[in-house]
Amino acid sequence: MLKSIAVMTSGGDSPGMNACARAVVRTALYEGVDVWGIRSGYHGLLEEDMFKMERKDVSDIIQRGGTFLGTARCKRWKTPEGRRLGYENLKKRGIEGLVVIGGDGSLRGASLLSKETGMPIVGLPGTIDNDVWGMDYTIGCDTAANTIVDAINKLRDTASAHRRVIVLEVMGRQCGWLALVSGISGGAEYILIPEEEYDLDEICKDMAEAYKKGKRYILMVVAEGAGSGTEIGKYVAEKTKLDTRVSVLGHIQRGGSPSVIDRVRASQLGEKAALAIISGMSDIVFGFAKGHVVAIDLHDAVNNKKKIDPDYMHLAKVLF
Ligand code: F6P
């Protein structure tokens, strides 16, 4: 049994990170274990920006987006010297295990720390991108997808009023999950994702023909990793001569109060992680797959690339 653990959020924030950290803290305290909060992710660990937490430190946060612990992308953590210093900063406070809530890059940093120092680590997937291998859900992806669908609904109103083509760029540098599920849910005509090649000339031809047959408007959702929405919009306008507008949703899709799904799942995962690390487990990431909690090997999770679900791809084609 470990007697003292720490928790941090790292990388891009995601709605539900607070609910997750809260569950880690309250589970640890319930089990009689000391729990430290590290501010600003790995950066805070290097700067020794950490504090011993009490129940009240996680009051009034389950409903908030962002992360009350703060987060950062930390270049120094990419070096072995940085990670060694982080390890020493944990050790000198008697911290015996670390829970890292973050995306792909943050979990990669955790995997290296564990390999190099033997520090027990449990990871939790906190990212709107839903791009962690071995699971089909990451904390925050549901809220973000709902935010995008809300934007699509609004864009649809104005697109139909003006008979316009609207190109909406959403987040997802490596992974098209957000674009795909929000495009399906919002009834978009075209969804461009980094995992799938597309022929923009073909699409433009299609669009022009559809308009000739009486189509009133078209919505296209583009994952940022599939190309710049602005450039694609410009190309479409030139090729089709259709009235085209572009919206780049940006960081709006990362914020906001977490959905019920994100709150409940984040809480479940937080509890699991705290219990696991306290009991001496290490090098795992908890996530959800097919509606159930799964424990994935941390190194497998970061060394494999998640593939897009072919069922979603097929559905998007059928419903187009
Ligand atoms: O990793 C999450 C994510 O939201 C990506 O989808 C996006 O490309 C990136 O973060 C944006 O990062 P930043 O907030 O550092 O600009």
Tab-separated table of C-alpha atoms and ligand atoms in Angstrom:
chain	number	residue	atom	x	y	z
A	1	MET	CA	0.000	0.000	0.000
A	2	LEU	CA	1.322	3.425	-0.975
A	3	LYS	CA	0.945	6.166	1.636
A	4	SER	CA	1.384	9.269	-0.513
A	5	ILE	CA	0.472	9.938	-4.154
A	6	ALA	CA	0.269	12.951	-6.460
A	7	VAL	CA	-2.026	13.953	-9.316
A	8	MET	CA	-1.532	16.320	-12.233
A	9	THR	CA	-3.271	17.391	-15.422
A	10	SER	CA	-1.084	17.858	-18.479
A	11	GLY	CA	-1.256	18.879	-22.148
A	12	GLY	CA	-4.392	20.387	-23.671
A	13	ASP	CA	-7.136	20.751	-21.070
A	14	SER	CA	-10.394	18.886	-21.561
A	15	PRO	CA	-13.834	19.109	-19.945
A	16	GLY	CA	-13.999	16.490	-17.204
A	17	MET	CA	-10.390	16.808	-16.069
A	18	ASN	CA	-11.663	18.492	-12.903
A	19	ALA	CA	-14.160	15.725	-12.200
A	20	CYS	CA	-11.363	13.226	-12.707
A	21	ALA	CA	-8.821	14.928	-10.437
A	22	ARG	CA	-11.562	15.355	-7.820
A	23	ALA	CA	-12.247	11.619	-7.886
A	24	VAL	CA	-8.537	10.797	-7.540
A	25	VAL	CA	-8.200	13.142	-4.562
A	26	ARG	CA	-11.358	12.057	-2.755
A	27	THR	CA	-10.673	8.345	-3.302
A	28	ALA	CA	-7.150	8.693	-1.927
A	29	LEU	CA	-8.359	10.613	1.126
A	30	TYR	CA	-11.158	8.072	1.651
A	31	GLU	CA	-8.478	5.364	1.709
A	32	GLY	CA	-6.407	7.344	4.212
A	33	VAL	CA	-3.657	8.165	1.717
A	34	ASP	CA	-1.977	11.571	1.365
A	35	VAL	CA	-2.514	13.219	-1.998
A	36	TRP	CA	-0.581	16.069	-3.575
A	37	GLY	CA	-1.821	18.295	-6.369
A	38	ILE	CA	0.789	19.384	-8.924
A	39	ARG	CA	0.009	22.641	-10.692
A	40	SER	CA	0.669	23.179	-14.424
A	41	GLY	CA	1.547	19.574	-15.290
A	42	TYR	CA	5.195	18.535	-15.731
A	43	HIS	CA	6.217	22.191	-15.693
A	44	GLY	CA	4.866	22.542	-12.133
A	45	LEU	CA	6.598	19.339	-11.111
A	46	LEU	CA	9.932	20.787	-12.245
A	47	GLU	CA	9.185	24.089	-10.545
A	48	GLU	CA	8.073	22.299	-7.350
A	49	ASP	CA	4.659	23.920	-7.623
A	50	MET	CA	2.689	21.381	-5.606
A	51	PHE	CA	0.589	21.219	-2.463
A	52	LYS	CA	-0.936	18.655	-0.153
A	53	MET	CA	-4.644	18.454	-0.817
A	54	GLU	CA	-7.743	18.281	1.333
A	55	ARG	CA	-11.340	17.410	0.452
A	56	LYS	CA	-12.318	21.044	0.166
A	57	ASP	CA	-9.599	21.706	-2.430
A	58	VAL	CA	-11.747	19.853	-4.950
A	59	SER	CA	-15.107	21.359	-3.953
A	60	ASP	CA	-17.179	23.174	-6.550
A	61	ILE	CA	-15.196	21.963	-9.553
A	62	ILE	CA	-17.075	18.945	-10.969
A	63	GLN	CA	-19.195	21.246	-13.133
A	64	ARG	CA	-16.304	23.306	-14.501
A	65	GLY	CA	-14.392	22.898	-17.738
A	66	GLY	CA	-10.650	23.522	-17.916
A	67	THR	CA	-8.556	22.261	-15.028
A	68	PHE	CA	-8.271	23.884	-11.610
A	69	LEU	CA	-4.753	22.411	-11.298
A	70	GLY	CA	-3.683	24.204	-14.443
A	71	THR	CA	-1.876	22.514	-17.302
A	72	ALA	CA	1.021	23.095	-19.671
A	73	ARG	CA	2.983	21.640	-22.532
A	74	CYS	CA	6.505	21.231	-21.124
A	75	LYS	CA	9.591	21.105	-23.377
A	76	ARG	CA	12.009	20.344	-20.500
A	77	TRP	CA	10.118	17.148	-19.744
A	78	LYS	CA	11.283	15.819	-23.107
A	79	THR	CA	14.841	15.575	-21.755
A	80	PRO	CA	16.091	12.767	-19.429
A	81	GLU	CA	17.560	15.446	-17.109
A	82	GLY	CA	14.141	17.090	-16.789
A	83	ARG	CA	12.465	13.797	-15.943
A	84	ARG	CA	15.181	12.945	-13.379
A	85	LEU	CA	14.594	16.301	-11.662
A	86	GLY	CA	10.838	15.651	-11.643
A	87	TYR	CA	11.461	12.273	-10.014
A	88	GLU	CA	13.658	13.835	-7.332
A	89	ASN	CA	11.037	16.500	-6.612
A	90	LEU	CA	8.482	13.760	-5.997
A	91	LYS	CA	10.859	11.655	-3.903
A	92	LYS	CA	11.922	14.429	-1.579
A	93	ARG	CA	8.280	14.912	-0.567
A	94	GLY	CA	7.814	11.203	0.044
A	95	ILE	CA	5.463	10.877	-2.946
A	96	GLU	CA	5.435	7.230	-4.011
A	97	GLY	CA	3.156	7.233	-7.050
A	98	LEU	CA	1.843	9.616	-9.690
A	99	VAL	CA	-1.480	9.854	-11.520
A	100	VAL	CA	-1.194	11.720	-14.826
A	101	ILE	CA	-4.362	12.949	-16.541
A	102	GLY	CA	-3.572	13.958	-20.110
A	103	GLY	CA	-3.445	13.101	-23.785
A	104	ASP	CA	-1.053	11.154	-25.921
A	105	GLY	CA	2.020	13.361	-25.346
A	106	SER	CA	1.481	13.562	-21.591
A	107	LEU	CA	1.118	9.797	-21.313
A	108	ARG	CA	4.292	9.396	-23.364
A	109	GLY	CA	6.094	11.597	-20.801
A	110	ALA	CA	4.668	9.424	-18.019
A	111	SER	CA	5.814	6.250	-19.752
A	112	LEU	CA	9.388	7.593	-19.974
A	113	LEU	CA	9.394	8.661	-16.330
A	114	SER	CA	8.335	5.213	-15.237
A	115	LYS	CA	10.869	3.450	-17.476
A	116	GLU	CA	13.780	5.647	-16.404
A	117	THR	CA	13.122	5.973	-12.674
A	118	GLY	CA	10.727	3.181	-11.709
A	119	MET	CA	8.274	5.734	-10.300
A	120	PRO	CA	4.852	4.026	-10.167
A	121	ILE	CA	2.522	5.730	-12.643
A	122	VAL	CA	-1.123	5.372	-13.572
A	123	GLY	CA	-2.345	7.332	-16.587
A	124	LEU	CA	-5.807	8.619	-17.377
A	125	PRO	CA	-6.761	9.761	-20.890
A	126	GLY	CA	-7.683	13.447	-20.687
A	127	THR	CA	-8.068	14.865	-24.191
A	128	ILE	CA	-10.915	15.987	-26.413
A	129	ASP	CA	-9.239	14.238	-29.360
A	130	ASN	CA	-10.201	10.672	-28.359
A	131	ASP	CA	-6.922	9.457	-29.823
A	132	VAL	CA	-5.511	7.153	-27.146
A	133	TRP	CA	-4.848	3.643	-28.365
A	134	GLY	CA	-6.735	0.737	-26.746
A	135	MET	CA	-9.897	2.636	-25.840
A	136	ASP	CA	-12.834	4.297	-27.534
A	137	TYR	CA	-13.363	7.117	-25.061
A	138	THR	CA	-11.165	9.833	-23.552
A	139	ILE	CA	-12.228	12.369	-20.933
A	140	GLY	CA	-13.734	15.446	-22.591
A	141	CYS	CA	-14.426	14.052	-26.043
A	142	ASP	CA	-18.174	13.899	-25.427
A	143	THR	CA	-18.491	17.526	-24.334
A	144	ALA	CA	-16.305	18.705	-27.222
A	145	ALA	CA	-18.320	16.714	-29.774
A	146	ASN	CA	-21.532	18.214	-28.375
A	147	THR	CA	-20.064	21.721	-28.619
A	148	ILE	CA	-19.196	21.090	-32.269
A	149	VAL	CA	-22.667	19.720	-33.038
A	150	ASP	CA	-24.173	22.834	-31.462
A	151	ALA	CA	-22.005	24.940	-33.798
A	152	ILE	CA	-23.043	22.821	-36.798
A	153	ASN	CA	-26.726	23.321	-35.937
A	154	LYS	CA	-26.227	27.078	-35.870
A	155	LEU	CA	-24.194	27.114	-39.062
A	156	ARG	CA	-26.901	25.081	-40.757
A	157	ASP	CA	-29.449	27.852	-40.090
A	158	THR	CA	-27.391	30.537	-41.738
A	159	ALA	CA	-26.083	28.246	-44.514
A	160	SER	CA	-29.630	27.377	-45.545
A	161	ALA	CA	-30.789	30.996	-45.357
A	162	HIS	CA	-28.069	32.077	-47.829
A	163	ARG	CA	-27.731	28.889	-49.896
A	164	ARG	CA	-24.093	28.749	-48.867
A	165	VAL	CA	-21.399	26.153	-48.540
A	166	ILE	CA	-19.998	26.294	-45.017
A	167	VAL	CA	-16.669	24.739	-44.135
A	168	LEU	CA	-16.164	24.171	-40.413
A	169	GLU	CA	-12.651	23.423	-39.178
A	170	VAL	CA	-12.472	21.504	-35.911
A	171	MET	CA	-9.585	20.211	-33.771
A	172	GLY	CA	-7.817	16.930	-34.392
A	173	ARG	CA	-4.254	17.096	-35.680
A	174	GLN	CA	-3.698	13.356	-35.921
A	175	CYS	CA	-7.134	11.956	-35.267
A	176	GLY	CA	-10.427	12.636	-37.044
A	177	TRP	CA	-12.730	11.256	-34.353
A	178	LEU	CA	-14.163	14.642	-33.359
A	179	ALA	CA	-14.825	15.644	-36.960
A	180	LEU	CA	-16.304	12.263	-37.791
A	181	VAL	CA	-18.753	11.870	-34.910
A	182	SER	CA	-19.809	15.506	-34.899
A	183	GLY	CA	-20.168	15.455	-38.689
A	184	ILE	CA	-22.348	12.343	-38.483
A	185	SER	CA	-24.399	13.798	-35.609
A	186	GLY	CA	-24.758	17.176	-37.302
A	187	GLY	CA	-25.685	15.701	-40.684
A	188	ALA	CA	-22.701	17.188	-42.525
A	189	GLU	CA	-22.451	16.381	-46.236
A	190	TYR	CA	-18.667	16.059	-46.225
A	191	ILE	CA	-16.267	15.081	-43.453
A	192	LEU	CA	-12.527	15.335	-44.048
A	193	ILE	CA	-10.203	13.593	-41.605
A	194	PRO	CA	-6.438	12.971	-41.548
A	195	GLU	CA	-6.858	9.185	-41.665
A	196	GLU	CA	-8.630	9.160	-45.016
A	197	GLU	CA	-7.478	10.510	-48.387
A	198	TYR	CA	-9.875	12.756	-50.253
A	199	ASP	CA	-10.102	14.295	-53.691
A	200	LEU	CA	-11.134	17.914	-53.376
A	201	ASP	CA	-11.746	18.271	-57.115
A	202	GLU	CA	-14.195	15.361	-57.003
A	203	ILE	CA	-15.909	16.880	-53.989
A	204	CYS	CA	-16.219	20.246	-55.771
A	205	LYS	CA	-17.756	18.560	-58.824
A	206	ASP	CA	-20.219	16.769	-56.557
A	207	MET	CA	-21.168	19.984	-54.806
A	208	ALA	CA	-21.807	21.889	-58.041
A	209	GLU	CA	-24.009	19.061	-59.347
A	210	ALA	CA	-25.927	18.868	-56.080
A	211	TYR	CA	-26.686	22.594	-56.269
A	212	LYS	CA	-27.858	22.212	-59.888
A	213	LYS	CA	-30.287	19.564	-58.680
A	214	GLY	CA	-31.679	22.007	-56.116
A	215	LYS	CA	-29.596	21.455	-52.986
A	216	ARG	CA	-29.917	24.554	-50.832
A	217	TYR	CA	-26.713	24.393	-48.813
A	218	ILE	CA	-23.773	22.206	-47.877
A	219	LEU	CA	-21.913	21.651	-44.626
A	220	MET	CA	-18.377	20.316	-44.610
A	221	VAL	CA	-16.536	19.425	-41.394
A	222	VAL	CA	-12.736	19.393	-41.656
A	223	ALA	CA	-10.406	18.060	-38.968
A	224	GLU	CA	-7.419	20.431	-38.734
A	225	GLY	CA	-5.084	17.547	-39.539
A	226	ALA	CA	-6.850	16.975	-42.861
A	227	GLY	CA	-6.068	20.484	-44.096
A	228	SER	CA	-6.704	24.127	-43.330
A	229	GLY	CA	-10.412	24.965	-43.396
A	230	THR	CA	-9.575	28.414	-44.735
A	231	GLU	CA	-7.559	27.025	-47.650
A	232	ILE	CA	-10.138	24.364	-48.420
A	233	GLY	CA	-12.930	26.962	-48.336
A	234	LYS	CA	-10.988	29.199	-50.744
A	235	TYR	CA	-10.428	26.299	-53.121
A	236	VAL	CA	-14.085	25.248	-53.018
A	237	ALA	CA	-15.253	28.811	-53.723
A	238	GLU	CA	-12.897	29.160	-56.706
A	239	LYS	CA	-13.707	25.769	-58.187
A	240	THR	CA	-17.466	25.702	-57.673
A	241	LYS	CA	-18.265	29.445	-57.775
A	242	LEU	CA	-20.639	28.673	-54.909
A	243	ASP	CA	-21.010	31.225	-52.135
A	244	THR	CA	-18.701	29.728	-49.476
A	245	ARG	CA	-17.837	30.679	-45.915
A	246	VAL	CA	-15.388	29.212	-43.418
A	247	SER	CA	-15.641	28.922	-39.623
A	248	VAL	CA	-12.697	27.835	-37.503
A	249	LEU	CA	-14.129	26.736	-34.173
A	250	GLY	CA	-10.801	26.817	-32.313
A	251	HIS	CA	-10.539	26.649	-28.533
A	252	ILE	CA	-14.269	27.116	-27.946
A	253	GLN	CA	-14.548	23.362	-28.494
A	254	ARG	CA	-12.133	22.661	-25.616
A	255	GLY	CA	-14.016	24.595	-22.946
A	256	GLY	CA	-17.387	24.497	-21.265
A	257	SER	CA	-19.138	22.602	-18.521
A	258	PRO	CA	-18.596	18.849	-18.968
A	259	SER	CA	-21.470	16.651	-20.147
A	260	VAL	CA	-22.994	14.037	-17.835
A	261	ILE	CA	-21.096	11.326	-19.708
A	262	ASP	CA	-17.771	13.102	-19.207
A	263	ARG	CA	-18.457	13.785	-15.511
A	264	VAL	CA	-19.490	10.235	-14.684
A	265	ARG	CA	-16.789	8.516	-16.706
A	266	ALA	CA	-14.080	10.877	-15.475
A	267	SER	CA	-15.166	10.166	-11.900
A	268	GLN	CA	-15.142	6.409	-12.463
A	269	LEU	CA	-11.702	6.525	-14.048
A	270	GLY	CA	-10.333	8.755	-11.296
A	271	GLU	CA	-11.502	6.345	-8.625
A	272	LYS	CA	-10.013	3.357	-10.472
A	273	ALA	CA	-6.682	5.106	-10.932
A	274	ALA	CA	-6.397	6.116	-7.279
A	275	LEU	CA	-7.222	2.611	-6.049
A	276	ALA	CA	-4.800	1.048	-8.523
A	277	ILE	CA	-1.841	3.241	-7.676
A	278	ILE	CA	-2.451	2.982	-3.942
A	279	SER	CA	-2.471	-0.798	-4.203
A	280	GLY	CA	0.926	-0.735	-5.920
A	281	MET	CA	-0.080	-1.109	-9.580
A	282	SER	CA	1.859	0.814	-12.201
A	283	ASP	CA	2.309	1.414	-15.922
A	284	ILE	CA	-1.354	1.269	-16.847
A	285	VAL	CA	-3.879	3.645	-18.348
A	286	PHE	CA	-7.540	3.298	-17.521
A	287	GLY	CA	-10.076	4.109	-20.207
A	288	PHE	CA	-13.413	2.977	-21.561
A	289	ALA	CA	-13.947	0.511	-24.384
A	290	LYS	CA	-17.413	-0.630	-25.453
A	291	GLY	CA	-18.889	1.027	-22.363
A	292	HIS	CA	-16.651	-0.702	-19.823
A	293	VAL	CA	-13.555	0.370	-17.953
A	294	VAL	CA	-10.391	-1.171	-19.390
A	295	ALA	CA	-6.800	-1.155	-18.135
A	296	ILE	CA	-4.276	-0.734	-20.953
A	297	ASP	CA	-0.514	-1.103	-20.662
A	298	LEU	CA	0.871	2.453	-20.535
A	299	HIS	CA	3.709	1.748	-22.973
A	300	ASP	CA	1.394	0.006	-25.455
A	301	ALA	CA	-0.989	2.957	-25.232
A	302	VAL	CA	1.715	5.417	-26.257
A	303	ASN	CA	3.540	3.219	-28.762
A	304	ASN	CA	0.533	2.359	-30.880
A	305	LYS	CA	-1.518	4.630	-33.072
A	306	LYS	CA	-5.253	4.544	-32.669
A	307	LYS	CA	-7.181	3.786	-35.861
A	308	ILE	CA	-10.455	5.386	-36.746
A	309	ASP	CA	-13.481	3.116	-36.309
A	310	PRO	CA	-14.360	1.767	-39.797
A	311	ASP	CA	-18.045	1.528	-38.765
A	312	TYR	CA	-18.161	5.299	-38.319
A	313	MET	CA	-16.449	5.779	-41.674
A	314	HIS	CA	-18.989	3.537	-43.331
A	315	LEU	CA	-21.902	5.237	-41.610
A	316	ALA	CA	-20.691	8.672	-42.725
A	317	LYS	CA	-20.625	7.408	-46.352
A	318	VAL	CA	-24.057	5.780	-46.162
A	319	LEU	CA	-25.740	8.806	-44.578
A	320	PHE	CA	-24.111	11.367	-46.864
B	1	F6P	O1	-4.502	17.796	-27.954
B	1	F6P	C1	-5.706	18.464	-27.846
B	1	F6P	C2	-5.809	19.591	-28.821
B	1	F6P	O2	-6.999	20.226	-28.482
B	1	F6P	C3	-5.738	19.262	-30.309
B	1	F6P	O3	-6.933	18.813	-30.872
B	1	F6P	C4	-5.299	20.585	-30.899
B	1	F6P	O4	-4.672	20.394	-32.124
B	1	F6P	C5	-4.350	21.079	-29.864
B	1	F6P	O5	-4.778	20.538	-28.637
B	1	F6P	C6	-4.257	22.575	-29.738
B	1	F6P	O6	-3.266	22.871	-28.808
B	1	F6P	P1	-2.978	24.277	-28.175
B	1	F6P	O7	-4.091	24.589	-27.228
B	1	F6P	O8	-1.688	24.107	-27.466
B	1	F6P	O9	-2.958	25.244	-29.285
